[in-house]
CSV table of C-alpha atoms in Angstrom, one decimal:
chain,number,residue,atom,x,y,z
N,627,MET,CA,-22.2,27.7,2.7
N,628,ASP,CA,-22.3,25.3,5.6
N,629,ARG,CA,-19.3,23.1,6.8
N,630,LEU,CA,-20.5,20.0,5.0
N,631,GLU,CA,-20.8,21.8,1.7
N,632,THR,CA,-17.4,23.3,2.2
N,633,HIS,CA,-16.0,19.8,2.8
N,634,PHE,CA,-17.5,18.4,-0.4
N,635,LEU,CA,-16.1,21.3,-2.4
N,636,VAL,CA,-12.6,21.0,-0.9
N,637,SER,CA,-12.7,17.2,-1.6
N,638,GLU,CA,-13.7,17.8,-5.2
N,639,VAL,CA,-10.9,20.4,-5.7
N,640,GLY,CA,-8.3,18.1,-4.1
N,641,LEU,CA,-9.4,15.2,-6.2
N,642,THR,CA,-9.3,17.4,-9.4
N,643,VAL,CA,-5.8,18.7,-8.6
N,644,SER,CA,-4.4,15.3,-7.9
N,645,LEU,CA,-6.0,13.9,-11.1
N,646,VAL,CA,-5.0,16.7,-13.4
N,647,PHE,CA,-1.4,16.8,-12.1
N,648,SER,CA,-1.2,13.0,-12.5
N,649,LEU,CA,-2.2,13.4,-16.1
N,650,VAL,CA,0.4,16.2,-16.6
N,651,LEU,CA,3.1,14.0,-15.2
N,652,VAL,CA,2.2,11.3,-17.7
N,653,ALA,CA,2.0,13.7,-20.6
N,654,THR,CA,5.4,15.2,-19.8
N,655,THR,CA,7.3,11.9,-19.3
N,656,ARG,CA,9.7,12.7,-22.2
N,657,TRP,CA,11.0,15.6,-20.2
N,658,HIS,CA,11.5,14.0,-16.8
N,659,GLY,CA,11.6,10.3,-17.8
N,660,ARG,CA,15.4,9.9,-17.6
N,661,PHE,CA,15.0,10.5,-13.8
N,662,THR,CA,11.6,9.1,-13.1
N,663,LEU,CA,10.9,6.1,-15.2
N,664,ASP,CA,10.7,2.7,-13.4
N,665,ALA,CA,12.5,0.0,-15.3
N,666,THR,CA,10.9,-3.3,-16.3
N,667,ARG,CA,13.6,-5.6,-15.0
N,668,GLY,CA,13.7,-6.8,-11.4
N,669,VAL,CA,12.4,-9.5,-9.0
N,670,GLN,CA,9.3,-7.5,-8.2
N,671,LYS,CA,8.8,-5.8,-11.6
N,672,PHE,CA,5.7,-6.9,-13.6
N,673,HIS,CA,5.0,-4.0,-15.9
N,674,SER,CA,5.9,-4.3,-19.5
N,675,ALA,CA,6.8,-0.6,-20.3
N,676,PRO,CA,8.9,1.9,-18.4
N,677,THR,CA,6.5,4.0,-16.3
N,678,PRO,CA,7.0,7.2,-14.2
N,679,ARG,CA,7.0,6.4,-10.5
N,680,ILE,CA,6.4,9.9,-9.0
N,681,GLY,CA,2.7,9.8,-8.5
N,682,GLY,CA,3.3,10.8,-4.9
N,683,LEU,CA,4.0,14.4,-6.2
N,684,ALA,CA,0.4,14.6,-7.5
N,685,ILE,CA,-1.1,13.4,-4.2
N,686,MET,CA,1.1,15.8,-2.2
N,687,LEU,CA,0.1,18.7,-4.3
N,688,GLY,CA,-3.6,17.8,-4.0
N,689,LEU,CA,-3.2,17.5,-0.3
N,690,PHE,CA,-1.6,21.0,0.1
N,691,VAL,CA,-4.3,22.6,-2.0
N,692,ALA,CA,-7.0,20.9,0.0
N,693,CYS,CA,-5.4,21.9,3.2
N,694,ALA,CA,-5.2,25.5,2.1
N,695,LEU,CA,-8.9,25.6,1.2
N,696,SER,CA,-10.1,23.8,4.3
N,697,SER,CA,-11.9,25.3,7.3
N,698,ASP,CA,-9.9,26.5,10.3
N,699,ALA,CA,-11.0,23.5,12.3
N,700,GLN,CA,-9.8,21.1,9.5
N,701,GLN,CA,-6.5,23.0,9.1
N,702,ASP,CA,-5.8,22.5,12.8
N,703,LEU,CA,-5.9,18.8,12.2
N,704,PHE,CA,-4.6,18.7,8.7
N,705,ALA,CA,-1.6,21.1,8.6
N,706,PRO,CA,0.5,19.4,11.3
N,707,LEU,CA,-0.1,16.0,9.7
N,708,LEU,CA,0.9,17.3,6.3
N,709,LEU,CA,4.0,19.1,7.7
N,710,ALA,CA,5.1,16.0,9.6
N,711,SER,CA,4.7,13.8,6.5
N,712,LEU,CA,7.5,15.6,4.7
N,713,PRO,CA,10.5,13.5,5.9
N,714,ALA,CA,8.8,10.2,4.9
N,715,PHE,CA,7.7,11.7,1.5
N,716,LEU,CA,11.0,13.4,0.7
N,717,PHE,CA,13.1,10.3,1.5
N,718,GLY,CA,10.8,8.2,-0.6
N,719,MET,CA,11.0,10.7,-3.5
N,720,ALA,CA,14.8,10.6,-3.2
N,721,GLU,CA,14.7,6.9,-3.7
N,722,ASP,CA,12.4,7.3,-6.7
N,723,LEU,CA,14.8,9.7,-8.4
N,724,THR,CA,18.2,8.2,-7.4
N,725,ARG,CA,17.6,4.5,-6.4
N,726,ARG,CA,20.3,5.0,-3.8
N,727,VAL,CA,18.4,5.5,-0.5
N,728,SER,CA,18.5,2.5,1.7
N,729,ILE,CA,15.5,0.8,3.2
N,730,GLY,CA,16.9,1.6,6.7
N,731,ALA,CA,17.1,5.3,5.9
N,732,ARG,CA,13.6,5.4,4.5
N,733,LEU,CA,12.2,3.5,7.6
N,734,LEU,CA,14.0,6.0,9.9
N,735,ALA,CA,12.5,8.9,7.9
N,736,THR,CA,9.0,7.6,8.4
N,737,MET,CA,9.7,7.2,12.1
N,738,ALA,CA,11.1,10.7,12.2
N,739,SER,CA,7.8,11.8,10.7
N,740,GLY,CA,6.0,10.1,13.5
N,741,VAL,CA,8.1,11.9,16.2
N,742,LEU,CA,7.6,15.2,14.4
N,743,CYS,CA,3.9,14.7,14.3
N,744,TRP,CA,3.9,14.0,18.1
N,745,ALA,CA,5.9,17.1,18.7
N,746,LEU,CA,3.4,19.2,16.7
N,747,THR,CA,0.2,17.6,18.1
N,748,ASP,CA,1.1,15.8,21.3
N,749,VAL,CA,-0.8,12.8,19.9
N,750,ARG,CA,0.7,9.3,20.6
N,751,ILE,CA,-0.3,5.7,21.3
N,752,LEU,CA,-1.4,5.3,24.9
N,753,GLU,CA,-3.3,2.1,24.7
N,754,THR,CA,-2.9,-1.2,22.8
N,755,GLY,CA,-5.4,-3.4,24.7
N,756,VAL,CA,-2.5,-5.4,26.2
N,757,ASP,CA,-2.2,-4.4,29.9
N,758,PRO,CA,1.6,-5.0,30.4
N,759,VAL,CA,2.3,-2.9,27.3
N,760,ASP,CA,-0.1,-0.2,28.3
N,761,ALA,CA,1.6,0.1,31.6
N,762,LEU,CA,4.9,0.7,29.9
N,763,LEU,CA,3.4,3.3,27.5
N,764,THR,CA,2.6,5.6,30.5
N,765,TRP,CA,6.3,6.5,30.2
N,766,LEU,CA,6.4,9.3,27.6
N,767,PRO,CA,9.7,8.5,25.8
N,768,LEU,CA,8.7,4.9,25.3
N,769,SER,CA,5.2,5.9,24.2
N,770,VAL,CA,6.7,8.3,21.6
N,771,LEU,CA,9.2,5.6,20.4
N,772,PHE,CA,6.5,3.0,20.2
N,773,THR,CA,4.3,5.4,18.2
N,774,ALA,CA,7.1,6.2,15.8
N,775,PHE,CA,7.9,2.5,15.3
N,776,ALA,CA,4.2,1.6,14.6
N,777,VAL,CA,3.8,4.5,12.1
N,778,GLY,CA,7.0,3.6,10.3
N,779,GLY,CA,6.0,0.0,10.2
N,780,VAL,CA,2.6,0.7,8.6
N,781,ALA,CA,4.2,3.1,6.1
N,782,ASN,CA,6.7,0.5,5.1
N,783,ALA,CA,3.9,-2.1,4.9
N,784,VAL,CA,2.1,0.0,2.3
N,785,ASN,CA,5.3,0.3,0.3
N,786,ILE,CA,5.6,-3.5,0.4
N,787,ILE,CA,2.2,-4.1,-1.2
N,788,ASP,CA,2.8,-1.5,-3.9
N,789,GLY,CA,3.3,-3.9,-6.8
N,790,PHE,CA,0.4,-3.7,-9.2
N,791,ASN,CA,-1.9,-1.1,-10.7
N,792,GLY,CA,-4.2,0.3,-8.0
N,793,LEU,CA,-3.1,-2.2,-5.3
N,794,ALA,CA,-1.5,0.1,-2.7
N,795,SER,CA,-3.7,3.2,-3.4
N,796,GLY,CA,-6.9,1.1,-3.4
N,797,THR,CA,-6.0,-0.6,-0.2
N,798,VAL,CA,-5.3,2.8,1.5
N,799,ILE,CA,-8.6,4.1,0.2
N,800,ILE,CA,-10.3,1.1,1.9
N,801,GLY,CA,-8.5,1.8,5.1
N,802,LEU,CA,-9.3,5.5,5.0
N,803,VAL,CA,-13.0,4.9,4.4
N,804,ALA,CA,-13.1,2.5,7.4
N,805,LEU,CA,-11.4,5.0,9.6
N,806,GLY,CA,-13.8,7.7,8.5
N,807,PHE,CA,-16.8,5.6,9.2
N,808,ILE,CA,-15.5,4.7,12.7
N,809,ALA,CA,-14.7,8.4,13.5
N,810,ASP,CA,-18.1,9.5,12.3
N,811,GLY,CA,-19.8,6.8,14.4
N,812,SER,CA,-17.8,7.9,17.4
N,813,GLY,CA,-19.0,11.5,17.2
N,814,ASP,CA,-15.8,12.9,15.7
N,815,PRO,CA,-17.0,14.5,12.4
N,816,GLU,CA,-13.8,16.6,11.9
N,817,LEU,CA,-11.5,13.5,11.9
N,818,ALA,CA,-14.0,11.7,9.7
N,819,ARG,CA,-14.0,14.5,7.1
N,820,LEU,CA,-10.2,14.5,7.1
N,821,CYS,CA,-10.1,10.8,6.4
N,822,PHE,CA,-12.6,11.2,3.5
N,823,LEU,CA,-10.6,14.3,2.2
N,824,VAL,CA,-7.4,12.3,2.0
N,825,CYS,CA,-9.3,9.5,0.4
N,826,ALA,CA,-10.6,11.9,-2.3
N,827,VAL,CA,-7.2,13.2,-3.1
N,828,THR,CA,-5.8,9.7,-3.3
N,829,ALA,CA,-8.7,8.8,-5.7
N,830,GLY,CA,-7.4,11.4,-8.1
N,831,PHE,CA,-4.1,9.5,-8.5
N,832,PHE,CA,-6.0,6.2,-8.5
N,833,LEU,CA,-7.9,7.1,-11.6
N,834,VAL,CA,-4.7,7.4,-13.6
N,835,ASN,CA,-3.0,4.4,-11.9
N,836,PHE,CA,-5.8,1.9,-12.3
N,837,PRO,CA,-6.4,0.0,-14.5
N,838,PHE,CA,-3.8,0.9,-17.1
N,839,GLY,CA,-0.9,1.9,-14.9
N,840,LYS,CA,0.1,5.1,-16.7
N,841,LEU,CA,1.6,6.5,-13.4
N,842,PHE,CA,3.1,4.6,-10.4
N,843,LEU,CA,2.8,5.7,-6.8
N,844,GLY,CA,6.5,5.3,-6.2
N,845,ASP,CA,8.2,5.1,-2.8
N,846,GLY,CA,7.4,8.8,-2.1
N,847,GLY,CA,3.7,8.2,-2.6
N,848,ALA,CA,3.6,4.9,-0.8
N,849,TYR,CA,5.4,6.2,2.3
N,850,LEU,CA,3.2,9.4,2.2
N,851,LEU,CA,-0.1,7.4,2.1
N,852,GLY,CA,1.2,4.8,4.6
N,853,PHE,CA,2.2,7.6,7.0
N,854,LEU,CA,-1.2,9.3,6.6
N,855,LEU,CA,-3.1,6.1,7.1
N,856,SER,CA,-1.1,5.1,10.2
N,857,TRP,CA,-1.2,8.5,11.8
N,858,LEU,CA,-5.0,9.0,11.3
N,859,SER,CA,-5.3,5.6,13.0
N,860,VAL,CA,-3.3,6.9,16.0
N,861,MET,CA,-5.4,10.0,16.1
N,862,LEU,CA,-8.7,8.1,15.9
N,863,VAL,CA,-7.9,6.2,19.2
N,864,TYR,CA,-6.3,9.1,20.9
N,865,ARG,CA,-9.3,11.4,20.2
N,866,ASN,CA,-11.9,8.7,20.8
N,867,PRO,CA,-11.0,6.5,23.8
N,868,ASP,CA,-14.1,4.4,23.3
N,869,VAL,CA,-12.6,3.1,20.1
N,870,SER,CA,-10.7,-0.1,20.5
N,871,PRO,CA,-7.0,0.1,19.5
N,872,TRP,CA,-7.6,-3.1,17.5
N,873,ALA,CA,-10.1,-1.3,15.2
N,874,PRO,CA,-7.5,0.8,13.3
N,875,LEU,CA,-5.2,-2.2,13.2
N,876,MET,CA,-8.0,-4.1,11.4
N,877,ALA,CA,-8.6,-1.1,9.0
N,878,CYS,CA,-4.9,-1.4,8.0
N,879,ALA,CA,-4.8,-5.2,8.3
N,880,TYR,CA,-3.9,-6.4,4.9
N,881,PRO,CA,-0.5,-4.5,4.5
N,882,VAL,CA,0.3,-5.4,8.2
N,883,PHE,CA,-0.5,-9.0,7.6
N,884,GLU,CA,1.6,-9.1,4.4
N,885,THR,CA,4.6,-7.5,6.2
N,886,VAL,CA,4.5,-9.7,9.3
N,887,PHE,CA,4.1,-12.9,7.2
N,888,THR,CA,6.8,-11.8,4.7
N,889,ILE,CA,9.3,-11.2,7.6
N,890,ALA,CA,8.5,-14.6,9.2
N,891,ARG,CA,8.6,-16.4,5.8
N,892,ARG,CA,12.0,-15.0,4.9
N,893,LEU,CA,13.5,-15.7,8.4
N,894,TRP,CA,12.1,-19.3,8.1
N,895,CYS,CA,13.8,-19.7,4.8
N,896,ARG,CA,17.0,-18.2,6.3
N,897,ARG,CA,16.9,-15.1,4.1
N,898,HIS,CA,17.4,-11.5,5.0
N,899,PRO,CA,13.9,-10.0,5.8
N,900,GLY,CA,14.7,-7.0,3.6
N,901,GLN,CA,15.7,-9.1,0.5
N,902,PRO,CA,13.1,-8.7,-2.2
N,903,ASP,CA,11.5,-11.7,-3.7
N,904,SER,CA,8.4,-12.7,-5.9
N,905,CYS,CA,6.6,-14.6,-3.2
N,906,HIS,CA,4.3,-11.8,-2.0
N,907,LEU,CA,0.6,-12.6,-2.0
N,908,HIS,CA,0.0,-10.2,-5.0
N,909,SER,CA,2.9,-11.8,-6.9
N,910,LEU,CA,1.4,-15.2,-6.5
N,911,VAL,CA,-2.1,-14.0,-7.5
N,912,LYS,CA,-0.5,-12.8,-10.7
N,913,ILE,CA,1.0,-16.2,-11.5
N,914,ALA,CA,-1.8,-18.4,-10.2
N,915,ILE,CA,-4.9,-16.5,-11.1
N,916,THR,CA,-4.5,-13.6,-13.6
N,917,GLY,CA,-1.7,-15.3,-15.5
N,918,ARG,CA,-4.0,-18.3,-16.1
N,919,TYR,CA,-7.5,-17.0,-16.3
N,920,PHE,CA,-6.8,-13.5,-17.8
N,921,ARG,CA,-4.0,-14.4,-20.1
N,922,PHE,CA,-5.8,-13.0,-23.1
N,923,PHE,CA,-5.9,-9.5,-21.6
N,924,SER,CA,-3.1,-7.0,-22.3
N,925,ALA,CA,-0.2,-6.9,-19.8
N,926,SER,CA,-1.4,-3.8,-18.0
N,927,LEU,CA,-4.9,-5.2,-17.6
N,928,ARG,CA,-3.6,-8.5,-16.3
N,929,ASN,CA,-1.6,-6.5,-13.7
N,930,ALA,CA,-4.7,-4.6,-12.8
N,931,CYS,CA,-6.7,-7.8,-12.3
N,932,VAL,CA,-4.5,-8.7,-9.4
N,933,SER,CA,-5.7,-5.8,-7.2
N,934,PRO,CA,-9.4,-6.7,-6.7
N,935,PHE,CA,-8.4,-10.1,-5.2
N,936,SER,CA,-6.1,-8.3,-2.7
N,937,TRP,CA,-8.8,-5.6,-2.0
N,938,ILE,CA,-11.1,-8.3,-0.8
N,939,ILE,CA,-8.5,-9.4,1.7
N,940,ALA,CA,-8.2,-5.8,2.8
N,941,ALA,CA,-12.0,-5.1,2.8
N,942,VAL,CA,-13.1,-8.0,5.1
N,943,PRO,CA,-11.1,-6.9,8.2
N,944,ALA,CA,-11.9,-3.2,7.4
N,945,MET,CA,-15.7,-3.9,7.5
N,946,LEU,CA,-15.3,-5.9,10.7
N,947,ALA,CA,-13.4,-2.9,12.2
N,948,VAL,CA,-16.3,-0.6,11.4
N,949,ARG,CA,-18.9,-2.9,12.9
N,950,LEU,CA,-16.9,-3.8,16.0
N,951,ALA,CA,-15.0,-0.6,16.6
N,952,ASP,CA,-15.7,-0.4,20.3
N,953,ASN,CA,-15.7,-4.1,21.1
N,954,SER,CA,-12.1,-5.3,21.8
N,955,ALA,CA,-13.4,-8.7,23.0
N,956,ALA,CA,-14.9,-9.3,19.5
N,957,LEU,CA,-12.1,-7.7,17.6
N,958,LEU,CA,-9.4,-10.0,18.9
N,959,PRO,CA,-11.0,-13.2,17.4
N,960,ALA,CA,-11.9,-11.1,14.3
N,961,THR,CA,-8.3,-10.2,13.8
N,962,ALA,CA,-7.3,-13.9,14.2
N,963,ALA,CA,-10.0,-14.9,11.7
N,964,SER,CA,-8.9,-12.2,9.2
N,965,PHE,CA,-5.3,-13.4,9.4
N,966,ALA,CA,-6.5,-17.0,8.9
N,967,LEU,CA,-8.3,-15.8,5.8
N,968,TYR,CA,-5.1,-14.2,4.5
N,969,LEU,CA,-3.0,-17.3,5.3
N,970,GLY,CA,-5.7,-19.6,3.6
N,971,PHE,CA,-5.7,-17.5,0.5
N,972,TYR,CA,-1.9,-17.3,0.5
N,973,TRP,CA,-1.7,-21.1,0.7
N,974,TYR,CA,-4.2,-21.5,-2.1
N,975,VAL,CA,-2.4,-19.2,-4.6
N,976,ALA,CA,1.0,-20.5,-3.6
N,977,HIS,CA,-0.1,-24.1,-4.3
N,978,ALA,CA,-1.7,-23.0,-7.6
N,979,ALA,CA,1.4,-21.0,-8.6
N,980,ARG,CA,3.7,-24.0,-8.0
N,981,ALA,CA,1.4,-26.3,-10.0
N,982,ARG,CA,1.3,-23.8,-12.9
N,983,ARG,CA,5.1,-23.5,-12.8
N,984,ARG,CA,5.4,-27.3,-13.0
N,985,ARG,CA,3.0,-27.4,-16.0
N,986,VAL,CA,5.0,-24.8,-17.8
N,987,MET,CA,8.3,-26.6,-17.1
N,988,ARG,CA,6.9,-29.9,-18.4
N,989,SER,CA,5.5,-28.2,-21.5
N,990,GLN,CA,8.9,-26.6,-22.2
N,991,ALA,CA,10.7,-30.0,-21.6
N,992,ARG,CA,8.4,-31.7,-24.1
N,993,LEU,CA,8.9,-29.0,-26.6
N,994,ALA,CA,12.7,-29.2,-26.2
N,995,ALA,CA,12.6,-33.0,-26.7
N,996,ALA,CA,10.5,-32.6,-29.8
N,997,LEU,CA,12.6,-30.0,-31.5
N,998,PRO,CA,15.5,-32.4,-32.6
N,999,ALA,CA,13.0,-34.8,-34.1
N,1000,LEU,CA,11.5,-32.0,-36.1
N,1001,ALA,CA,14.8,-30.7,-37.4
N,1002,PRO,CA,15.5,-31.7,-41.1
N,1003,GLU,CA,18.3,-34.1,-41.7
N,1004,PRO,CA,21.4,-32.5,-43.4
N,1005,GLU,CA,21.7,-33.3,-47.1
N,1006,PRO,CA,24.7,-35.4,-48.0
N,1007,VAL,CA,27.7,-33.5,-49.3
N,1008,GLN,CA,28.4,-34.3,-53.0
N,1009,SER,CA,32.0,-34.6,-54.0
């Protein structure tokens, strides 16, 4: 059996393990539900039934099995990455089970995963395409800190977009496919196969999560996938200097755009950047588009219909990254154009959502005004 056949077999096994264990978690909810069910109340809650939020366990198990079955060359890349992901994953799982782990602690855990991965592999960000920053990154401590911050930021960004069935996992799959194609085109088949392998394992969970939302990714799964996506991006540029640093950024563009814009929006409105709200792009798509045009669908299917609109916003910069991977001069305006696309779509759905809210409020006001007129007059009391 040649290396390619082995890769396909390992990918199939990883996908199967992730899929089967996801189904097992759904089937055994009555045993672990008191610890794992995600409630339906909250600013960013849109599901209509309590749902287990420990899908990250299925992905991690699939990854461990896939790593154990991989070739020696794949294990040399995969094992340190998997080991380093544990702090991010475990702190996320702790939040899923206890709801008591702060955002700051989880962010520090993902940064610690980045530092650990550097310690195991010596991989770090050396180039950003901005000369003054690149000059500073020649100093090792600053390079390691910058790498950890970037990795933690992307991992947190994936957690931010985790709001609807298939949204986060589908976005990560798009990013991994883009990174895999770039690595393959750059003559790095081992890294390309690793990207596609993680993609296959993620797809096992995705089949249970989308479209009916029987199992959620949870913070553990979101931080795990976010860390893997970000570190594979770092590895891509480190191992292939011809690849522009802007290419992996474009592959991860949608969650990064969402995070940067969310922070700016909340600061502009004089709110704490970490305070949750229902003004994310995916939340507005739910109100403005699926809530209006897919209102006859079941609640779970309406939630699922949000994801394809966001996947388009993720796919456009990812495709540009693949086509322009070694062309920084073209990637800079492509990044600006992709961000403009995001902002334009955000403006559209925000405007449509406000209009829909106003229509609902007017309808409710008319109904409230009509109710007294419809009420029967009291009969006179006979003495």
